[in-house]
mmCIF file of C-alpha atoms in Angstrom:
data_model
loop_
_atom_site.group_PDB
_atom_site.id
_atom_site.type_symbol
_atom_site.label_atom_id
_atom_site.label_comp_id
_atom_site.label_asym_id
_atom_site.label_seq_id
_atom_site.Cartn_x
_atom_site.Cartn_y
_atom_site.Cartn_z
ATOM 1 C CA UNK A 1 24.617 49.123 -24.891
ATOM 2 C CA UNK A 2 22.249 47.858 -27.365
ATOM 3 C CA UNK A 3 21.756 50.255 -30.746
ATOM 4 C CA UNK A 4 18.831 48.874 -33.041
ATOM 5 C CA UNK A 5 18.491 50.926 -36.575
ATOM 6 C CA UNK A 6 16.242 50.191 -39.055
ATOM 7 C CA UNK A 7 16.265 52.160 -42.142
ATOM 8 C CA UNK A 8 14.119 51.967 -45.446
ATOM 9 C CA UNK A 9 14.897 53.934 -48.765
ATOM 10 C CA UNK A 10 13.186 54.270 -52.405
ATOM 11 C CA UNK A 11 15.943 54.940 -54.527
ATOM 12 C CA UNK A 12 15.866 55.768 -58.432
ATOM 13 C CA UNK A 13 18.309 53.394 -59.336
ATOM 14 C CA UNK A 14 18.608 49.172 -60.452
ATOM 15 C CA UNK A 15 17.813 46.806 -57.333
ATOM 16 C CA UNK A 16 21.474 44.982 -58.201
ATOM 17 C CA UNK A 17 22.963 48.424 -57.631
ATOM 18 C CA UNK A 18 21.419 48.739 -53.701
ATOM 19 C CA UNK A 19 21.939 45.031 -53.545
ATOM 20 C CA UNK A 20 25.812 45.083 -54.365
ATOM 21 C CA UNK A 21 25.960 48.175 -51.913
ATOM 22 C CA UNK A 22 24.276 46.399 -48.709
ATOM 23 C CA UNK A 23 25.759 42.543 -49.507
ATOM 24 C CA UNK A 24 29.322 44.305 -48.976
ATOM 25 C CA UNK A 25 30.703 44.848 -45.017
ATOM 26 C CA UNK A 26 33.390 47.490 -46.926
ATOM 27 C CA UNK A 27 30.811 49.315 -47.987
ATOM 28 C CA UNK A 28 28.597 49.458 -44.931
ATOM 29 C CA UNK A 29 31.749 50.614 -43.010
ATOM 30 C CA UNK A 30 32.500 53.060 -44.751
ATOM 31 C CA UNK A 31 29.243 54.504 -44.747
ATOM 32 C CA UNK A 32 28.725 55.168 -40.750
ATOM 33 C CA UNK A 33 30.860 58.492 -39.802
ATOM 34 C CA UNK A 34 31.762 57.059 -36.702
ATOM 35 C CA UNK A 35 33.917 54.609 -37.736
ATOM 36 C CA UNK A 36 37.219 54.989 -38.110
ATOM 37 C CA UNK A 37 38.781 51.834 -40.118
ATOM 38 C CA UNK A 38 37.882 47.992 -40.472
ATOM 39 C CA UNK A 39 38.594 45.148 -41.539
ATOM 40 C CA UNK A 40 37.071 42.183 -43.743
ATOM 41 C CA UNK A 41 37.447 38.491 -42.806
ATOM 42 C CA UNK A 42 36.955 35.870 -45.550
ATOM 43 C CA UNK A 43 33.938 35.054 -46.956
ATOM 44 C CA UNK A 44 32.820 39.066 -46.964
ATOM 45 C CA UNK A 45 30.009 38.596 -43.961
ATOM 46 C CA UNK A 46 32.118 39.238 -41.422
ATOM 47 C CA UNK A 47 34.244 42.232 -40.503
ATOM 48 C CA UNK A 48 35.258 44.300 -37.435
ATOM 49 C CA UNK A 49 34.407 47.983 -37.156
ATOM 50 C CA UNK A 50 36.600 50.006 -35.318
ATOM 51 C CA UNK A 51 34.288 52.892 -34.076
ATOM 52 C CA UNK A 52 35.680 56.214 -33.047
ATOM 53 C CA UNK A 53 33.056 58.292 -31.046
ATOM 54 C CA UNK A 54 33.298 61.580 -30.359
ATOM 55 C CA UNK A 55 34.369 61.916 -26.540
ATOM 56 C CA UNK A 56 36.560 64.338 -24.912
ATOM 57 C CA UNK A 57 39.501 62.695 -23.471
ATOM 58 C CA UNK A 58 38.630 58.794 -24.990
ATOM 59 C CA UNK A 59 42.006 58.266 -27.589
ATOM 60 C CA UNK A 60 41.262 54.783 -28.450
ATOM 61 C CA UNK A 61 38.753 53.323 -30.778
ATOM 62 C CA UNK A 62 36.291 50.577 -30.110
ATOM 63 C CA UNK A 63 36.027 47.062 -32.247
ATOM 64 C CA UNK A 64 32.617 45.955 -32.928
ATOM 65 C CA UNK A 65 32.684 42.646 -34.780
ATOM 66 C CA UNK A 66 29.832 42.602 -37.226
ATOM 67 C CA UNK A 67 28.097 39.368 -38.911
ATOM 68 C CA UNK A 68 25.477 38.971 -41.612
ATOM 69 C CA UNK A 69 22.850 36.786 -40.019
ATOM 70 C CA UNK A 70 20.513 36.630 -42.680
ATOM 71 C CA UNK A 71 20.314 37.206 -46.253
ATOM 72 C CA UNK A 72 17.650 37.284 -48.959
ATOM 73 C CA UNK A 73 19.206 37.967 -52.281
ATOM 74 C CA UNK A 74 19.079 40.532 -53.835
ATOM 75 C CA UNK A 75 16.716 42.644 -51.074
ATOM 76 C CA UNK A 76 17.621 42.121 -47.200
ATOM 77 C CA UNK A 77 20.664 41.293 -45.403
ATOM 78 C CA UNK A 78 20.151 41.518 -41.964
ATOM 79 C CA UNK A 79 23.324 42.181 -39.882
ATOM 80 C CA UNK A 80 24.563 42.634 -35.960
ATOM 81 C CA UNK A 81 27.678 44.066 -34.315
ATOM 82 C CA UNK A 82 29.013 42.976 -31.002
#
């Protein structure tokens, strides 16, 4: 299954602020509901999500391994989970 999102905000706040909140895998976590717990590998662009979806009868989570693939400080980071 492939899942493409693409999302654009203004926000009233400093661009190091947005920047220090996208750079960081922890943070991106923890901001999708869907998953469950993760963890960070060294060097902070990789991690692994593991994604809990709502399905009757499916106890188990799923691991998607996530990896910046491009970065522009401080304004994109461009990232993909297999």
């Amino acid at each position: 299954m492939t899942v493409r999102v693409e999302r654009t905000f203004d926000l009233p706040v400093p661009p190091e602020d947005v920047w220090d909140f996208i750079a960081d895998p922890k943070r991106r976590a923890e901001a999708i509901s869907v998953v469950a717990d993760y963890d960070t590998k060294a060097g902070g662009r990789r991690a692994t999500w593991h994604i809990e979806l709502p399905i009757p009868f499916v106890n188990r989570t799923i691991p998607v391994k996530t990896e910046d693939v491009s970065r522009e400080e401080p304004r994109y980071v461009k990232f993909v989970g297999r």
